[in-house]
Tab-separated table of C-alpha atoms in Angstrom:
chain	number	residue	atom	x	y	z
A	1	UNK	CA	-105.306	-145.538	81.329
A	2	UNK	CA	-107.859	-142.690	80.653
A	3	UNK	CA	-107.858	-140.145	83.236
A	4	UNK	CA	-109.645	-136.637	83.614
A	5	UNK	CA	-108.551	-133.144	84.139
A	6	UNK	CA	-111.389	-132.128	85.947
A	7	UNK	CA	-111.924	-134.795	88.600
A	8	UNK	CA	-112.851	-132.518	91.510
A	9	UNK	CA	-116.900	-133.470	90.989
A	10	UNK	CA	-117.948	-130.051	89.727
A	11	UNK	CA	-117.035	-130.435	85.979
A	12	UNK	CA	-119.921	-131.730	83.606
A	13	UNK	CA	-119.726	-134.831	81.723
A	14	UNK	CA	-122.075	-135.299	78.837
A	15	UNK	CA	-121.447	-138.836	78.214
A	16	UNK	CA	-123.162	-141.781	79.646
A	17	UNK	CA	-122.151	-145.268	80.529
A	18	UNK	CA	-122.202	-145.168	84.352
A	19	UNK	CA	-119.458	-144.272	86.728
A	20	UNK	CA	-118.409	-141.249	88.590
A	21	UNK	CA	-118.030	-138.862	85.731
A	22	UNK	CA	-121.024	-139.633	83.610
A	23	UNK	CA	-124.285	-138.159	83.330
A	24	UNK	CA	-123.435	-134.621	84.612
A	25	UNK	CA	-125.186	-132.459	81.888
A	26	UNK	CA	-123.169	-129.374	80.675
A	27	UNK	CA	-123.779	-125.546	80.967
A	28	UNK	CA	-122.587	-122.789	78.840
A	29	UNK	CA	-119.241	-121.389	80.258
A	30	UNK	CA	-119.071	-124.304	82.978
A	31	UNK	CA	-116.034	-126.682	82.901
A	32	UNK	CA	-116.490	-130.178	81.207
A	33	UNK	CA	-114.280	-133.213	80.789
A	34	UNK	CA	-112.892	-133.489	77.494
A	35	UNK	CA	-110.416	-136.319	76.774
A	36	UNK	CA	-108.824	-137.180	73.832
A	37	UNK	CA	-107.139	-140.660	73.409
A	38	UNK	CA	-104.167	-141.888	71.034
A	39	UNK	CA	-104.064	-145.663	70.107
A	40	UNK	CA	-101.348	-147.125	68.120
A	41	UNK	CA	-102.051	-150.237	66.280
A	42	UNK	CA	-99.773	-152.040	68.705
A	43	UNK	CA	-101.944	-151.187	71.670
A	44	UNK	CA	-100.197	-148.528	73.031
A	45	UNK	CA	-102.519	-145.816	74.538
A	46	UNK	CA	-102.111	-142.103	75.437
A	47	UNK	CA	-104.398	-139.720	77.205
A	48	UNK	CA	-104.506	-135.973	76.466
A	49	UNK	CA	-107.119	-134.412	79.167
A	50	UNK	CA	-108.360	-131.125	78.872
A	51	UNK	CA	-110.830	-129.044	81.298
A	52	UNK	CA	-112.489	-126.482	78.513
A	53	UNK	CA	-115.523	-124.316	79.380
A	54	UNK	CA	-118.265	-125.464	77.220
A	55	UNK	CA	-119.256	-123.767	74.243
A	56	UNK	CA	-115.718	-121.764	74.216
A	57	UNK	CA	-114.185	-121.893	70.784
A	58	UNK	CA	-110.795	-123.446	71.293
A	59	UNK	CA	-107.857	-125.283	69.692
A	60	UNK	CA	-106.245	-127.889	71.731
A	61	UNK	CA	-102.630	-128.897	71.268
A	62	UNK	CA	-101.501	-132.684	71.586
A	63	UNK	CA	-97.639	-132.060	72.044
A	64	UNK	CA	-96.592	-134.787	74.559
A	65	UNK	CA	-92.928	-135.134	73.714
A	66	UNK	CA	-92.847	-138.467	75.370
A	67	UNK	CA	-95.565	-140.064	73.595
A	68	UNK	CA	-94.947	-138.723	69.879
A	69	UNK	CA	-91.269	-139.501	70.267
A	70	UNK	CA	-92.026	-142.860	70.904
A	71	UNK	CA	-94.347	-143.104	67.958
A	72	UNK	CA	-91.403	-143.004	65.687
A	73	UNK	CA	-91.098	-146.888	66.251
A	74	UNK	CA	-94.693	-147.642	66.078
A	75	UNK	CA	-95.214	-150.315	63.543
A	76	UNK	CA	-97.757	-148.513	61.268
A	77	UNK	CA	-100.405	-146.089	62.443
A	78	UNK	CA	-102.357	-144.680	65.333
A	79	UNK	CA	-105.741	-143.308	65.707
A	80	UNK	CA	-107.154	-140.251	67.600
A	81	UNK	CA	-110.575	-140.623	69.395
A	82	UNK	CA	-112.713	-138.701	71.948
A	83	UNK	CA	-113.633	-140.388	75.312
A	84	UNK	CA	-117.422	-140.979	75.522
A	85	UNK	CA	-118.039	-140.944	71.667
A	86	UNK	CA	-117.486	-144.637	71.285
A	87	UNK	CA	-121.054	-145.686	72.220
A	88	UNK	CA	-123.026	-147.164	75.412
A	89	UNK	CA	-122.618	-148.796	77.759
A	90	UNK	CA	-118.916	-150.211	77.561
A	91	UNK	CA	-117.471	-148.938	74.417
A	92	UNK	CA	-116.504	-145.112	75.271
A	93	UNK	CA	-113.541	-144.768	73.185
A	94	UNK	CA	-114.766	-144.954	69.553
A	95	UNK	CA	-113.483	-147.642	67.091
A	96	UNK	CA	-111.472	-146.767	64.039
A	97	UNK	CA	-114.589	-147.189	61.837
A	98	UNK	CA	-116.433	-144.365	63.667
A	99	UNK	CA	-116.273	-140.636	62.544
A	100	UNK	CA	-115.366	-140.081	66.160
A	101	UNK	CA	-112.051	-141.768	65.754
A	102	UNK	CA	-109.448	-140.350	62.926
A	103	UNK	CA	-106.357	-141.595	61.417
A	104	UNK	CA	-103.596	-139.498	63.293
A	105	UNK	CA	-100.490	-140.885	61.679
A	106	UNK	CA	-99.672	-143.591	59.170
A	107	UNK	CA	-96.937	-144.947	57.225
A	108	UNK	CA	-97.119	-143.249	53.867
A	109	UNK	CA	-95.280	-143.957	50.568
A	110	UNK	CA	-95.246	-140.603	49.982
A	111	UNK	CA	-92.935	-140.131	52.770
A	112	UNK	CA	-89.970	-142.537	52.184
A	113	UNK	CA	-86.785	-142.094	53.032
A	114	UNK	CA	-85.486	-143.081	49.916
A	115	UNK	CA	-84.134	-146.625	51.120
A	116	UNK	CA	-87.310	-148.555	50.885
A	117	UNK	CA	-88.904	-147.335	54.260
A	118	UNK	CA	-92.074	-145.472	54.401
A	119	UNK	CA	-91.914	-143.010	57.243
A	120	UNK	CA	-95.001	-141.058	58.971
A	121	UNK	CA	-97.322	-138.951	57.504
A	122	UNK	CA	-98.734	-136.883	60.548
A	123	UNK	CA	-102.032	-135.008	60.884
A	124	UNK	CA	-101.428	-131.509	61.077
A	125	UNK	CA	-104.834	-129.981	62.234
A	126	UNK	CA	-108.319	-131.436	63.083
A	127	UNK	CA	-111.741	-130.222	63.626
A	128	UNK	CA	-113.993	-131.542	66.080
A	129	UNK	CA	-117.914	-130.674	66.408
A	130	UNK	CA	-119.353	-131.622	69.834
A	131	UNK	CA	-123.201	-131.529	69.855
A	132	UNK	CA	-125.482	-131.819	73.020
A	133	UNK	CA	-129.224	-131.940	73.764
A	134	UNK	CA	-130.003	-130.540	77.027
A	135	UNK	CA	-126.002	-130.600	77.771
A	136	UNK	CA	-125.373	-134.260	77.025
A	137	UNK	CA	-124.667	-136.474	73.980
A	138	UNK	CA	-127.784	-137.866	72.407
A	139	UNK	CA	-127.001	-141.614	71.506
A	140	UNK	CA	-129.655	-143.441	69.318
A	141	UNK	CA	-131.863	-145.207	71.337
A	142	UNK	CA	-132.209	-148.305	69.327
A	143	UNK	CA	-128.607	-149.004	69.460
A	144	UNK	CA	-125.124	-148.123	71.399
A	145	UNK	CA	-123.258	-146.083	68.983
A	146	UNK	CA	-121.505	-142.781	69.115
A	147	UNK	CA	-123.550	-139.686	69.757
A	148	UNK	CA	-125.197	-138.178	66.951
A	149	UNK	CA	-123.403	-135.180	65.086
A	150	UNK	CA	-120.436	-135.395	67.273
A	151	UNK	CA	-117.001	-136.341	65.868
A	152	UNK	CA	-114.260	-135.299	63.681
A	153	UNK	CA	-115.112	-133.550	60.304
A	154	UNK	CA	-112.722	-133.901	57.521
A	155	UNK	CA	-110.228	-131.182	56.771
A	156	UNK	CA	-109.667	-132.631	53.396
A	157	UNK	CA	-112.231	-132.605	50.505
A	158	UNK	CA	-111.585	-134.519	47.438
A	159	UNK	CA	-108.060	-135.540	48.495
A	160	UNK	CA	-107.115	-131.918	48.979
A	161	UNK	CA	-106.468	-130.231	52.324
A	162	UNK	CA	-108.664	-127.067	52.808
A	163	UNK	CA	-105.897	-125.404	55.033
A	164	UNK	CA	-102.641	-125.941	53.349
A	165	UNK	CA	-102.282	-126.814	49.570
A	166	UNK	CA	-98.693	-128.056	50.367
A	167	UNK	CA	-100.249	-130.825	52.680
A	168	UNK	CA	-101.108	-134.309	51.981
A	169	UNK	CA	-104.304	-136.055	53.159
A	170	UNK	CA	-104.338	-139.264	55.150
A	171	UNK	CA	-107.579	-141.260	56.158
A	172	UNK	CA	-110.037	-143.744	55.281
A	173	UNK	CA	-112.730	-142.971	52.737
A	174	UNK	CA	-114.245	-139.678	52.946
A	175	UNK	CA	-112.721	-139.043	56.523
A	176	UNK	CA	-109.636	-137.444	55.555
A	177	UNK	CA	-107.353	-135.024	57.017
A	178	UNK	CA	-104.579	-132.704	56.437
A	179	UNK	CA	-101.078	-134.375	57.346
A	180	UNK	CA	-97.207	-133.895	56.543
A	181	UNK	CA	-94.534	-136.163	56.320
A	182	UNK	CA	-92.133	-136.225	59.540
A	183	UNK	CA	-89.029	-138.014	58.718
A	184	UNK	CA	-86.821	-137.784	61.851
A	185	UNK	CA	-87.403	-138.893	65.510
A	186	UNK	CA	-86.391	-135.365	66.795
A	187	UNK	CA	-89.059	-134.075	64.381
A	188	UNK	CA	-91.537	-136.490	65.575
A	189	UNK	CA	-90.874	-135.635	69.300
A	190	UNK	CA	-91.479	-132.116	68.522
A	191	UNK	CA	-94.833	-132.346	66.560
A	192	UNK	CA	-98.078	-130.643	67.477
A	193	UNK	CA	-101.420	-131.530	66.646
A	194	UNK	CA	-104.092	-128.865	66.785
A	195	UNK	CA	-107.838	-129.788	67.250
A	196	UNK	CA	-110.212	-126.905	66.912
A	197	UNK	CA	-113.285	-127.606	68.885
A	198	UNK	CA	-116.754	-126.148	68.509
A	199	UNK	CA	-120.202	-126.614	69.904
A	200	UNK	CA	-123.537	-127.086	68.672
A	201	UNK	CA	-127.117	-127.951	70.206
A	202	UNK	CA	-128.251	-126.806	73.795
A	203	UNK	CA	-126.833	-126.830	77.354
A	204	UNK	CA	-128.790	-128.256	80.261
A	205	UNK	CA	-130.946	-125.127	80.474
A	206	UNK	CA	-131.982	-125.322	76.874
A	207	UNK	CA	-129.825	-122.272	75.670
A	208	UNK	CA	-128.207	-122.662	72.375
A	209	UNK	CA	-124.477	-123.231	71.971
A	210	UNK	CA	-123.093	-120.424	69.775
A	211	UNK	CA	-119.620	-121.507	69.096
A	212	UNK	CA	-120.279	-123.627	66.007
A	213	UNK	CA	-120.660	-120.341	64.027
A	214	UNK	CA	-117.045	-119.781	64.124
A	215	UNK	CA	-116.130	-123.321	63.030
A	216	UNK	CA	-113.125	-122.599	60.657
A	217	UNK	CA	-114.494	-124.964	58.100
A	218	UNK	CA	-117.432	-122.684	57.671
A	219	UNK	CA	-115.205	-119.776	57.866
A	220	UNK	CA	-112.987	-120.893	54.975
A	221	UNK	CA	-115.853	-120.847	52.604
A	222	UNK	CA	-116.212	-116.957	52.907
A	223	UNK	CA	-112.768	-115.567	53.962
A	224	UNK	CA	-110.413	-113.859	51.681
A	225	UNK	CA	-107.177	-115.456	50.846
A	226	UNK	CA	-105.311	-112.811	53.039
A	227	UNK	CA	-107.746	-113.252	55.964
A	228	UNK	CA	-107.745	-116.768	55.610
A	229	UNK	CA	-104.074	-116.903	55.673
A	230	UNK	CA	-103.945	-114.994	59.149
A	231	UNK	CA	-106.433	-117.435	60.547
A	232	UNK	CA	-104.580	-120.235	59.103
A	233	UNK	CA	-101.351	-119.125	60.937
A	234	UNK	CA	-103.397	-118.816	64.118
A	235	UNK	CA	-104.576	-122.291	63.878
A	236	UNK	CA	-101.194	-123.819	63.125
A	237	UNK	CA	-99.375	-121.844	66.020
């Protein structure tokens, strides 16, 4: 069951669909509900709720020991989505074919244990763009789809991780992200997935969000190798 970290009635909720937590537009610097949901292919679900300030550049860390440890026995894979980015009115968690849902871990032949078993490749770092118009997600009027220009941005390009030359890439089609092999249950239980989140568009008062200018994917294009190495370490830790 999905739950919210900011349920005192004062936080914003940029998604629609009805209910007590929808339709409250966001203002810069004010708290908002941000909930990530991990779903395994055998239908286990874990929520990771956060209560950030809108337009504050942040890296969220998903490191629930109980859940990650349990994933060691998952049959094949798990996807990560963002509550409210799955369309309207009912599908508020994105389906695997949407850009607002990504493959977070999968059994991969490059992660074989040498005994004929493919172990998990797990995402190390994700980039999430949140775009609002007047403080709310904008859904295509003609159909109930994910909000426009909101979702995960690939951290791999052409099968190469842009953040770590030693990492592999997992995902479907062009939506691939940096990942590494996790070969033991104890390593899985201690795994940490960081999600760098930046904001675009305007808040409820029409003020433009500014954190998108510090998106690490944009920064990577212009940073020197040394400077980029420092940022990459900050992201990973």
